[in-house]
Short mmCIF file of C-alpha atoms and ligand atoms in Angstrom, two decimals:
data_model
loop_
_atom_site.label_atom_id
_atom_site.label_comp_id
_atom_site.label_asym_id
_atom_site.label_seq_id
_atom_site.Cartn_x
_atom_site.Cartn_y
_atom_site.Cartn_z
CA MET A 187 -12.94 36.81 -24.77
CA ALA A 188 -13.82 34.55 -21.84
CA SER A 189 -11.12 34.40 -19.20
CA ALA A 190 -8.95 31.33 -18.96
CA LEU A 191 -9.77 28.66 -16.41
CA PHE A 192 -7.64 28.55 -13.29
CA PRO A 193 -6.10 25.07 -12.93
CA LEU A 194 -5.96 23.44 -9.52
CA PHE A 195 -5.81 20.01 -7.95
CA ALA A 196 -8.34 19.61 -5.17
CA ASP A 197 -7.72 17.67 -1.97
CA LEU A 198 -11.08 16.03 -1.36
CA HIS A 199 -9.84 13.55 1.20
CA ASP A 200 -12.52 13.03 3.91
CA ARG A 201 -14.59 15.86 2.43
CA PRO A 202 -18.27 15.36 1.55
CA VAL A 203 -19.18 15.65 -2.12
CA LEU A 204 -22.67 15.40 -3.59
CA VAL A 205 -23.33 13.39 -6.73
CA VAL A 206 -26.74 13.76 -8.40
CA GLY A 207 -27.62 10.84 -10.67
CA GLY A 208 -27.11 7.08 -10.40
CA GLY A 209 -26.25 5.83 -13.88
CA ALA A 210 -23.05 4.97 -15.73
CA VAL A 211 -21.68 8.52 -15.75
CA ALA A 212 -22.35 9.00 -12.05
CA GLU A 213 -20.63 5.68 -11.44
CA ARG A 214 -17.46 6.86 -13.23
CA LYS A 215 -17.42 10.11 -11.27
CA LEU A 216 -17.98 8.24 -8.01
CA ALA A 217 -15.10 5.90 -8.77
CA ALA A 218 -12.75 8.86 -9.24
CA LEU A 219 -14.06 10.56 -6.10
CA LEU A 220 -13.58 7.39 -4.04
CA GLU A 221 -10.06 7.07 -5.39
CA ALA A 222 -9.39 10.60 -4.16
CA GLY A 223 -10.65 9.65 -0.70
CA ALA A 224 -13.77 11.85 -0.84
CA LEU A 225 -16.97 11.04 1.09
CA PRO A 226 -19.59 10.87 -1.66
CA ARG A 227 -23.30 11.31 -1.02
CA ILE A 228 -25.73 10.47 -3.72
CA GLN A 229 -29.18 11.62 -4.74
CA ALA A 230 -30.72 9.41 -7.38
CA LEU A 231 -33.87 7.49 -8.17
CA ALA A 232 -32.15 4.35 -9.37
CA LEU A 233 -28.62 3.13 -8.77
CA SER A 234 -26.33 1.12 -11.03
CA PRO A 235 -25.24 -2.23 -9.54
CA ALA A 236 -21.72 -0.92 -8.84
CA ILE A 237 -23.09 2.13 -7.00
CA GLN A 238 -25.43 -0.12 -5.04
CA ALA A 239 -22.41 -2.24 -4.06
CA TRP A 240 -20.53 0.84 -2.79
CA LEU A 241 -23.63 1.76 -0.84
CA ASP A 242 -23.75 -1.70 0.73
CA GLU A 243 -20.08 -1.39 1.65
CA GLY A 244 -20.75 1.94 3.30
CA ARG A 245 -18.44 3.85 0.96
CA VAL A 246 -21.23 5.95 -0.51
CA THR A 247 -24.23 7.44 1.35
CA TRP A 248 -27.62 7.63 -0.29
CA ILE A 249 -29.54 10.73 0.78
CA GLY A 250 -32.71 10.61 -1.27
CA PRO A 251 -34.23 10.01 -4.69
CA ARG A 252 -34.28 13.63 -5.88
CA PHE A 253 -32.01 16.63 -5.81
CA HIS A 254 -32.75 19.08 -3.04
CA PRO A 255 -30.71 22.29 -2.56
CA ARG A 256 -30.46 21.55 1.17
CA ALA A 257 -28.07 18.75 0.28
CA LEU A 258 -25.54 21.41 -0.74
CA GLU A 259 -25.27 22.81 2.74
CA ASP A 260 -22.11 21.06 3.86
CA VAL A 261 -20.52 19.70 0.71
CA TRP A 262 -17.40 21.05 -1.00
CA LEU A 263 -18.38 20.10 -4.49
CA VAL A 264 -21.41 18.88 -6.38
CA VAL A 265 -21.37 16.76 -9.52
CA ALA A 266 -24.56 16.54 -11.57
CA ALA A 267 -24.57 13.45 -13.78
CA THR A 268 -28.19 13.12 -14.81
CA ASP A 269 -29.64 13.22 -18.30
CA ASP A 270 -32.41 15.60 -17.18
CA PRO A 271 -31.50 19.15 -18.32
CA GLN A 272 -33.91 20.63 -15.81
CA VAL A 273 -32.25 18.92 -12.84
CA ASN A 274 -28.80 19.92 -14.13
CA GLN A 275 -29.96 23.51 -14.38
CA GLU A 276 -31.40 23.41 -10.87
CA VAL A 277 -28.20 21.99 -9.41
CA ALA A 278 -26.10 24.63 -11.17
CA ALA A 279 -28.30 27.49 -9.94
CA ALA A 280 -28.48 26.24 -6.35
CA ALA A 281 -24.71 25.68 -6.25
CA GLN A 282 -24.05 29.15 -7.60
CA GLN A 283 -26.20 30.64 -4.87
CA ARG A 284 -24.45 28.71 -2.11
CA ARG A 285 -20.95 29.13 -3.58
CA VAL A 286 -20.38 25.43 -3.91
CA PHE A 287 -18.29 24.41 -6.92
CA ALA A 288 -20.39 22.48 -9.43
CA ASN A 289 -19.45 20.16 -12.23
CA ILE A 290 -22.38 19.57 -14.56
CA VAL A 291 -21.34 16.66 -16.72
CA ASP A 292 -21.16 17.61 -20.41
CA HIS A 293 -22.29 21.17 -19.70
CA ALA A 294 -19.26 23.41 -19.69
CA GLU A 295 -21.39 26.57 -19.55
CA LEU A 296 -23.24 25.45 -16.42
CA SER A 297 -20.11 24.20 -14.63
CA SER A 298 -17.98 26.27 -12.29
CA VAL A 299 -15.34 23.52 -12.25
CA HIS A 300 -14.30 21.19 -15.02
CA VAL A 301 -12.85 17.72 -14.62
CA PRO A 302 -9.80 17.46 -16.87
CA ALA A 303 -8.66 14.56 -18.98
CA ARG A 304 -5.70 13.12 -17.12
CA VAL A 305 -2.72 10.84 -17.26
CA GLN A 306 -1.85 9.26 -13.95
CA ARG A 307 1.37 7.58 -12.88
CA GLY A 308 1.25 7.02 -9.13
CA ASP A 309 1.10 10.44 -7.49
CA LEU A 310 2.12 12.11 -10.72
CA GLN A 311 -0.87 13.49 -12.61
CA ILE A 312 -0.97 15.38 -15.87
CA ALA A 313 -4.29 17.15 -16.35
CA ILE A 314 -5.45 18.46 -19.71
CA SER A 315 -8.21 20.96 -20.30
CA SER A 316 -9.56 22.45 -23.51
CA GLY A 317 -11.46 25.03 -21.46
CA GLY A 318 -14.52 22.80 -21.67
CA GLY A 319 -15.13 23.57 -25.34
CA ALA A 320 -13.30 20.73 -27.07
CA PRO A 321 -13.06 17.67 -24.82
CA MET A 322 -12.15 15.50 -27.84
CA VAL A 323 -8.93 17.45 -28.28
CA ALA A 324 -8.06 16.98 -24.62
CA ARG A 325 -8.82 13.26 -24.82
CA HIS A 326 -6.73 12.85 -27.95
CA LEU A 327 -3.79 14.54 -26.30
CA ARG A 328 -4.24 12.38 -23.24
CA ARG A 329 -3.88 9.24 -25.35
CA GLN A 330 -0.68 10.59 -26.87
CA LEU A 331 0.76 11.41 -23.46
CA GLU A 332 -0.19 7.95 -22.21
CA THR A 333 2.28 6.48 -24.67
CA PHE A 334 5.09 8.80 -23.68
CA PHE A 335 5.08 8.41 -19.92
CA ASP A 336 5.54 4.85 -18.78
CA ASP A 337 4.87 3.96 -15.17
CA SER A 338 8.51 4.46 -14.16
CA TRP A 339 7.49 8.14 -13.89
CA GLY A 340 5.31 7.20 -10.95
CA ALA A 341 8.29 5.47 -9.34
CA LEU A 342 10.49 8.51 -10.04
CA THR A 343 7.94 10.81 -8.44
CA ALA A 344 7.69 8.59 -5.36
CA LEU A 345 11.48 8.36 -5.06
CA PHE A 346 11.87 12.13 -5.19
CA ALA A 347 9.03 12.61 -2.72
CA ARG A 348 10.77 10.24 -0.27
CA HIS A 349 14.07 12.11 -0.56
CA ARG A 350 12.58 15.57 -0.69
CA GLN A 351 14.07 16.75 2.60
CA ALA A 352 17.52 15.42 1.76
CA ILE A 353 17.47 17.02 -1.69
CA ARG A 354 16.44 20.39 -0.25
CA ALA A 355 19.10 20.19 2.42
CA ARG A 356 21.81 19.35 -0.11
CA TYR A 357 20.68 21.94 -2.69
CA PRO A 358 18.94 24.78 -0.85
CA ASP A 359 18.95 26.94 -3.95
CA THR A 360 16.12 26.31 -6.46
CA ALA A 361 18.33 26.77 -9.51
CA GLN A 362 20.81 24.26 -8.11
CA ARG A 363 18.03 21.83 -7.38
CA ARG A 364 16.76 22.13 -10.90
CA ARG A 365 20.22 21.47 -12.30
CA PHE A 366 20.58 18.46 -10.03
CA PHE A 367 17.30 17.09 -11.36
CA GLU A 368 18.35 17.61 -14.99
CA GLN A 369 21.56 15.71 -14.28
CA VAL A 370 19.61 12.92 -12.63
CA LEU A 371 17.47 12.54 -15.73
CA GLN A 372 20.62 12.28 -17.87
CA GLY A 373 22.03 9.58 -15.62
CA ASP A 374 21.14 5.96 -15.03
CA LEU A 375 18.27 6.50 -12.61
CA PRO A 376 15.37 6.51 -15.12
CA ARG A 377 16.69 3.32 -16.66
CA LEU A 378 17.04 1.58 -13.28
CA LEU A 379 13.43 2.48 -12.51
CA ARG A 380 12.25 1.17 -15.87
CA GLN A 381 14.11 -2.03 -15.14
CA ARG A 382 12.29 -2.30 -11.77
CA GLN A 383 15.64 -2.15 -9.92
CA GLN A 384 14.16 -0.25 -7.01
CA ALA A 385 17.01 -0.88 -4.55
CA ARG A 386 19.70 0.10 -7.03
CA ALA A 387 17.75 3.23 -7.96
CA GLU A 388 17.56 4.19 -4.30
CA GLN A 389 21.31 3.65 -3.87
CA TRP A 390 22.02 5.63 -7.01
CA LEU A 391 20.08 8.63 -5.71
CA GLU A 392 21.66 8.46 -2.26
CA GLN A 393 25.09 8.31 -3.83
CA ALA A 394 24.21 11.24 -6.13
CA LEU A 395 23.19 13.24 -3.07
CA ARG A 396 26.47 12.47 -1.30
CA ASP A 397 28.71 13.25 -4.29
CA SER A 398 27.09 14.57 -7.43
CA PRO A 399 25.06 12.68 -10.03
CA ALA A 400 27.23 10.29 -11.97
CA ARG A 401 27.02 10.72 -15.71
CA SER A 402 25.58 7.71 -17.39
CA VAL A 403 28.34 5.26 -18.23
CA GLY A 404 26.28 4.51 -21.28
CA SER A 405 23.85 1.76 -21.94
CA VAL A 406 22.32 0.09 -24.92
CA VAL A 407 18.68 -0.69 -25.58
CA LEU A 408 18.22 -3.73 -27.75
CA VAL A 409 14.93 -3.09 -29.52
CA GLY A 410 12.75 -5.30 -31.68
CA ALA A 411 11.30 -3.18 -34.49
CA GLY A 412 8.76 -5.76 -35.63
CA PRO A 413 8.19 -6.73 -39.25
CA GLY A 414 7.87 -3.28 -40.83
CA ASP A 415 4.46 -1.76 -40.10
CA PRO A 416 5.28 0.93 -37.50
CA GLY A 417 1.91 0.26 -35.87
CA LEU A 418 3.38 -3.02 -34.66
CA LEU A 419 6.03 -1.36 -32.50
CA THR A 420 5.52 -1.61 -28.75
CA LEU A 421 5.13 1.57 -26.72
CA HIS A 422 8.50 0.87 -25.10
CA ALA A 423 10.12 0.54 -28.53
CA LEU A 424 8.58 3.80 -29.69
CA ARG A 425 9.87 5.59 -26.63
CA ALA A 426 13.37 4.17 -26.94
CA ILE A 427 13.54 5.11 -30.63
CA ASN A 428 12.34 8.61 -29.82
CA GLU A 429 14.97 9.09 -27.14
CA ALA A 430 17.92 7.56 -28.98
CA ASP A 431 21.02 9.59 -29.82
CA VAL A 432 22.38 6.80 -31.99
CA ILE A 433 20.48 4.05 -33.76
CA LEU A 434 22.36 1.06 -35.06
CA HIS A 435 19.88 -0.70 -37.27
CA ASP A 436 19.59 -3.72 -39.49
CA ARG A 437 18.61 -3.36 -43.11
CA LEU A 438 15.35 -5.17 -42.40
CA VAL A 439 14.10 -2.27 -40.26
CA SER A 440 11.59 -0.32 -42.36
CA ASP A 441 11.98 3.35 -43.26
CA GLU A 442 8.63 4.11 -41.63
CA VAL A 443 10.03 2.90 -38.32
CA LEU A 444 13.32 4.79 -38.72
CA GLN A 445 11.42 7.99 -39.42
CA LEU A 446 10.15 7.90 -35.85
CA ALA A 447 13.64 8.73 -34.58
CA ARG A 448 14.57 12.31 -33.72
CA ARG A 449 15.88 14.30 -36.67
CA ASP A 450 19.23 14.82 -35.01
CA ALA A 451 19.65 11.17 -34.06
CA GLN A 452 22.52 9.44 -35.81
CA ARG A 453 21.35 6.46 -37.85
CA ILE A 454 23.90 3.84 -38.77
CA GLU A 455 22.92 0.92 -40.94
CA VAL A 456 24.83 -2.11 -39.81
CA GLY A 457 22.35 -4.58 -41.14
CA LYS A 458 22.60 -7.72 -43.03
CA SER A 459 20.29 -8.75 -45.77
CA ALA A 460 19.90 -12.36 -46.78
CA GLY A 461 23.08 -13.72 -48.24
CA HIS A 462 25.61 -11.03 -47.42
CA HIS A 463 26.70 -9.34 -44.25
CA SER A 464 27.35 -5.66 -44.85
CA VAL A 465 29.03 -5.03 -41.50
CA ARG A 466 30.86 -7.77 -39.65
CA GLN A 467 29.37 -8.74 -36.30
CA GLU A 468 32.58 -7.67 -34.50
CA ALA A 469 32.31 -4.24 -36.07
CA ILE A 470 28.74 -3.95 -34.74
CA HIS A 471 30.02 -4.84 -31.27
CA GLU A 472 32.70 -2.16 -31.55
CA LEU A 473 30.19 0.48 -32.61
CA MET A 474 27.86 -0.34 -29.72
CA LEU A 475 30.68 -0.14 -27.20
CA GLU A 476 32.10 3.06 -28.64
CA HIS A 477 28.83 4.99 -28.63
CA ALA A 478 27.70 3.66 -25.26
CA ARG A 479 31.01 4.59 -23.64
CA ALA A 480 30.64 8.11 -25.00
CA GLY A 481 27.49 8.31 -22.84
CA ARG A 482 25.09 8.31 -25.76
CA ARG A 483 21.69 6.70 -25.70
CA VAL A 484 22.24 3.83 -28.05
CA VAL A 485 19.43 1.84 -29.59
CA ARG A 486 20.35 -1.37 -31.32
CA LEU A 487 17.36 -1.82 -33.59
CA LYS A 488 16.60 -5.15 -35.16
CA GLY A 489 13.86 -6.42 -37.43
CA GLY A 490 11.23 -8.56 -35.70
CA ASP A 491 12.32 -9.70 -32.27
CA PRO A 492 15.96 -9.32 -31.25
CA PHE A 493 16.12 -12.80 -29.72
CA VAL A 494 14.68 -14.69 -32.66
CA PHE A 495 17.40 -15.35 -35.25
CA GLY A 496 18.70 -11.90 -34.48
CA ARG A 497 22.04 -12.52 -32.74
CA GLY A 498 20.74 -10.37 -29.90
CA GLY A 499 22.13 -12.82 -27.38
CA GLU A 500 25.67 -12.50 -28.69
CA GLU A 501 25.51 -8.72 -28.62
CA LEU A 502 24.33 -8.70 -25.00
CA GLN A 503 27.11 -11.09 -24.00
CA VAL A 504 29.63 -8.65 -25.41
CA LEU A 505 28.02 -5.72 -23.57
CA ARG A 506 27.98 -7.64 -20.30
CA ALA A 507 31.63 -8.63 -20.73
CA HIS A 508 32.48 -4.93 -21.08
CA GLY A 509 30.32 -3.81 -18.16
CA ILE A 510 27.80 -1.90 -20.28
CA ASP A 511 24.22 -2.02 -19.00
CA PHE A 512 21.41 -2.89 -21.33
CA GLU A 513 17.66 -3.23 -21.71
CA VAL A 514 15.80 -5.52 -24.07
CA ILE A 515 12.50 -4.58 -25.71
CA PRO A 516 10.87 -7.46 -27.53
CA GLY A 517 9.39 -7.06 -30.98
CA ILE A 518 6.82 -8.93 -33.01
CA THR A 519 8.73 -11.63 -34.77
CA ALA A 520 8.19 -12.31 -38.48
CA ALA A 521 6.40 -15.63 -37.92
CA VAL A 522 3.81 -14.04 -35.65
CA ALA A 523 3.37 -10.93 -37.80
CA CYS A 524 3.29 -12.68 -41.18
CA ALA A 525 0.83 -15.27 -39.89
CA ALA A 526 -1.48 -12.55 -38.57
CA TYR A 527 -1.27 -10.47 -41.74
CA ALA A 528 -1.85 -13.51 -43.93
CA GLY A 529 -4.80 -14.83 -41.89
CA ILE A 530 -2.99 -17.95 -40.71
CA PRO A 531 -3.57 -18.99 -37.10
CA LEU A 532 -0.24 -20.56 -36.09
CA THR A 533 -1.94 -23.06 -33.83
CA HIS A 534 -5.42 -24.45 -34.29
CA ARG A 535 -7.19 -27.12 -32.29
CA ASP A 536 -8.01 -29.08 -35.44
CA HIS A 537 -4.64 -28.77 -37.16
CA ALA A 538 -1.58 -27.90 -35.11
CA GLN A 539 -0.60 -28.20 -31.47
CA SER A 540 2.88 -26.85 -31.77
CA LEU A 541 4.90 -24.31 -33.67
CA ARG A 542 8.54 -24.50 -34.68
CA LEU A 543 10.63 -21.52 -35.68
CA VAL A 544 13.28 -22.79 -38.05
CA THR A 545 16.20 -21.08 -39.74
CA ALA A 546 17.02 -22.07 -43.29
CA HIS A 547 19.79 -19.52 -43.50
CA CYS A 548 22.41 -21.46 -45.43
CA LYS A 549 23.33 -24.94 -46.57
CA ASP A 550 24.90 -25.72 -43.19
CA SER A 551 21.78 -24.82 -41.27
CA LEU A 552 19.63 -26.82 -43.68
CA ASP A 553 21.91 -29.84 -43.32
CA THR A 554 21.79 -29.84 -39.55
CA LEU A 555 17.99 -29.60 -39.23
CA ASP A 556 16.14 -32.56 -37.78
CA TRP A 557 14.10 -33.30 -40.93
CA PRO A 558 12.25 -36.39 -39.64
CA ALA A 559 10.95 -34.27 -36.74
CA LEU A 560 10.00 -31.43 -39.07
CA ALA A 561 8.04 -33.79 -41.32
CA GLN A 562 5.71 -34.86 -38.48
CA SER A 563 2.06 -33.92 -38.66
CA ARG A 564 -0.06 -31.65 -36.40
CA GLN A 565 2.53 -28.93 -36.19
CA THR A 566 3.25 -25.64 -37.92
CA LEU A 567 6.69 -24.80 -39.28
CA ALA A 568 7.85 -21.24 -39.80
CA PHE A 569 11.03 -21.06 -41.88
CA TYR A 570 13.06 -17.84 -41.65
CA MET A 571 15.60 -16.83 -44.30
CA GLY A 572 14.43 -19.63 -46.54
CA VAL A 573 14.10 -18.09 -50.01
CA ALA A 574 17.34 -19.61 -51.25
CA GLY A 575 16.60 -23.03 -49.81
CA LEU A 576 13.06 -23.71 -51.00
CA ASP A 577 14.06 -26.63 -53.26
CA THR A 578 15.89 -28.30 -50.41
CA ILE A 579 13.07 -27.68 -47.93
CA GLN A 580 10.49 -29.13 -50.32
CA ALA A 581 12.61 -32.15 -51.23
CA ARG A 582 13.68 -33.03 -47.67
CA MET A 583 10.20 -32.63 -46.21
CA VAL A 584 8.66 -34.93 -48.81
CA ALA A 585 11.53 -37.41 -48.52
CA GLU A 586 10.87 -37.68 -44.76
CA GLY A 587 7.21 -38.47 -45.32
CA CYS A 588 5.45 -35.13 -45.15
CA PRO A 589 2.50 -35.44 -47.60
CA PRO A 590 3.20 -33.48 -50.82
CA SER A 591 -0.31 -32.04 -50.51
CA THR A 592 0.52 -30.28 -47.21
CA PRO A 593 -0.41 -26.60 -47.51
CA PHE A 594 2.25 -23.90 -47.49
CA ALA A 595 2.12 -20.10 -47.51
CA LEU A 596 5.06 -17.94 -48.45
CA ILE A 597 4.71 -14.39 -47.18
CA GLU A 598 6.91 -11.75 -48.78
CA ASN A 599 7.26 -8.32 -47.10
CA GLY A 600 4.77 -9.32 -44.43
CA SER A 601 2.75 -6.45 -42.86
CA ARG A 602 4.11 -3.95 -45.40
CA ALA A 603 2.19 -2.18 -48.15
CA ASN A 604 3.82 -4.46 -50.72
CA GLN A 605 3.00 -7.72 -48.93
CA ARG A 606 2.44 -10.74 -51.18
CA VAL A 607 1.24 -14.14 -50.07
CA LEU A 608 1.72 -17.22 -52.20
CA ALA A 609 -0.34 -20.24 -51.16
CA GLY A 610 -0.25 -23.79 -52.44
CA ARG A 611 0.78 -27.38 -51.75
CA LEU A 612 4.26 -28.40 -50.66
CA GLU A 613 4.86 -30.18 -54.01
CA GLN A 614 4.41 -26.82 -55.79
CA LEU A 615 6.57 -24.74 -53.44
CA ALA A 616 9.89 -24.16 -55.22
CA VAL A 617 8.47 -23.82 -58.73
CA ALA A 618 5.66 -21.47 -57.73
CA ALA A 619 8.01 -19.26 -55.70
CA ARG A 620 10.35 -18.93 -58.66
CA GLU A 621 7.48 -18.33 -61.04
CA HIS A 622 6.16 -15.50 -58.90
CA GLY A 623 9.64 -14.15 -58.23
CA ILE A 624 9.32 -14.24 -54.42
CA CYS A 625 12.23 -12.36 -52.84
CA SER A 626 13.64 -11.84 -49.38
CA PRO A 627 12.39 -10.98 -46.82
CA ALA A 628 9.94 -13.81 -47.01
CA LEU A 629 8.70 -16.24 -44.42
CA LEU A 630 7.57 -19.75 -45.22
CA ILE A 631 4.80 -21.42 -43.26
CA ILE A 632 4.21 -25.12 -43.76
CA GLY A 633 1.33 -27.00 -42.16
CA GLU A 634 -2.42 -27.51 -42.38
CA VAL A 635 -3.01 -24.01 -40.95
CA ALA A 636 -1.39 -22.44 -44.04
CA GLY A 637 -4.43 -23.58 -46.01
CA LEU A 638 -6.61 -21.15 -44.03
CA ALA A 639 -4.90 -18.16 -45.68
CA VAL A 640 -7.31 -18.41 -48.61
CA ASP A 641 -10.39 -18.07 -46.37
CA LEU A 642 -9.08 -15.80 -43.65
CA HIS A 643 -7.10 -13.29 -45.70
CA TRP A 644 -7.90 -9.68 -44.75
CA PHE A 645 -4.80 -7.61 -45.51
CA GLY A 646 -3.69 -6.52 -48.97
CA ALA A 647 -4.38 -8.66 -52.02
CA PRO A 648 -5.78 -12.21 -51.72
CA PRO A 649 -3.14 -14.93 -51.76
CA LEU A 650 -1.59 -15.81 -55.10
CA SER A 651 -2.36 -19.40 -55.94
CA ALA A 652 0.46 -21.78 -56.75
CA ASP A 653 -1.92 -23.45 -59.21
CA GLN A 654 -1.63 -20.42 -61.47
CA ALA A 655 2.11 -20.89 -61.80
CA ARG A 656 3.15 -22.46 -65.04
CA ALA A 657 4.44 -25.97 -64.57
CA LEU A 658 8.21 -25.62 -64.71
CA PRO A 659 10.83 -28.32 -64.27
CA VAL A 660 12.28 -28.38 -60.75
CA HIS A 661 15.78 -26.87 -60.81
CA THR A 662 18.46 -29.01 -59.38
CA SER A 663 20.67 -26.11 -58.31
CA LEU A 664 19.57 -23.64 -55.61
CA PRO A 665 17.89 -20.54 -56.99
CA HIS A 666 19.57 -17.19 -56.64
CA ALA A 667 19.04 -15.57 -53.23
CA ALA A 668 17.32 -12.21 -53.45
N1 SAH B 23 14.72 -11.15 -35.80
C1 SAH B 23 13.87 -11.29 -36.95
C2 SAH B 23 14.35 -12.34 -37.93
C3 SAH B 23 15.65 -12.02 -38.56
S1 SAH B 23 16.08 -13.18 -39.78
C4 SAH B 23 12.45 -11.61 -36.48
O1 SAH B 23 12.22 -11.89 -35.31
O2 SAH B 23 11.54 -11.54 -37.32
C5 SAH B 23 15.46 -12.45 -41.24
C6 SAH B 23 14.30 -13.25 -41.79
O3 SAH B 23 13.11 -12.93 -41.11
C7 SAH B 23 13.99 -12.95 -43.22
O4 SAH B 23 14.85 -13.67 -44.10
C8 SAH B 23 12.56 -13.44 -43.33
O5 SAH B 23 12.50 -14.84 -43.40
C9 SAH B 23 12.01 -13.04 -42.00
N2 SAH B 23 11.35 -11.73 -42.07
C10 SAH B 23 11.64 -10.63 -41.38
N3 SAH B 23 10.79 -9.63 -41.66
C11 SAH B 23 9.92 -10.12 -42.56
C12 SAH B 23 8.79 -9.58 -43.26
N4 SAH B 23 8.39 -8.33 -43.06
N5 SAH B 23 8.12 -10.39 -44.09
C13 SAH B 23 8.50 -11.66 -44.29
N6 SAH B 23 9.55 -12.23 -43.68
C14 SAH B 23 10.26 -11.46 -42.82
#
């Protein structure tokens, strides 16, 4: 079996390095070398425009059109990035003879050093090697790591580098130092860095060095889970869900999203579904406070975006009043997600210049809406929680002068495998929805743009047409909320 590669990070600052080749690959290598502060020399017949620009700026030195072994005399490393196998071979052989490390791009066998796939956060670098045999595996892993380490890790690294002497003085013993670091990670420092509270982070560390690291007093991350498709989570949301000890989630949050939590995380459904509230809002506040005070990593997970008809504001006010720190991670709100997944551009130069997000939650909210404003043209309306109020919405819109022929689209379970889209004219809305048995969660879009759903649909089944619904008499009472 071949021996394993020895990993090392090379300090190439102010050291000459030879690059053979002047195309796109050479350009990428040169960029990395320049970033590392190396002094690149280049041998190539033709240079890419970017390489030419570096040459003009004096950052790269051109030393001839063709590789010559003499060029290896005083360099620390040579990189061959040509597509000529003969030249690559020549470079490898000459480098071997002169004991200069050589990286022959895409030729693991010819290379005496390999350039790893890497994740970089400031001075922190994670390098991944497959031994040269399976670069795809290394690249795949790199992408996964990219999502797990946000750039606060760079800030953490810099902070620890700045306080290195003080930390060593305070904890001379390695085991003690390691314990100190573990405690720091459990405390509030990572969160302060994520929140870009540099000064507070600095104070926190100084304080921790004077006394000992304070245990986290607990904090809550308010996270938007998006409309259901886990692919629509943000990287921050994914990380928070992965790290959570306790997840307090609404019913709207999909199982696929909840499955991303750690197995040992406690999941508590506190959610409401349209029509009935399973846990009172005050009880949700109590649960958040209780778990946060116990020092747990609490994620309050809400469907869509936490600040759009999500009562996120109220929950944060309670946390602030009780001195509990928090973070907010936005999510893709139902209007944005459903529109995208139904092929409806929410604004369009020909049809709509503005977008209104409207709640049709209950009779009270329907009564207090500004219907004359909603009935105006050249805008798009997105009604949340509207399934029970479709008759009222249709009747009031038409009564205020919105043309009965205005297109609508009703999107049920938007972005999920069971998504259905019903498209038609405003005058057909309530009857067609009943006929097709549209249930919550569903989002209603009214406006000229809704008509585009028929042409621009790309996800799931094509829209159901309201014309196919049997003509039924309009009910006078509100239909049953799903
Ligand atoms: N905070 C959420 C909205 C909560 S109100 C957000 O930003 O999306 C709940 C309403 O959102 C539902 O009644 C429905 O109108 C809408 N909704 C949420 N998820 C939906 C989905 N996947 N498909 C259709 N409508 C959805």
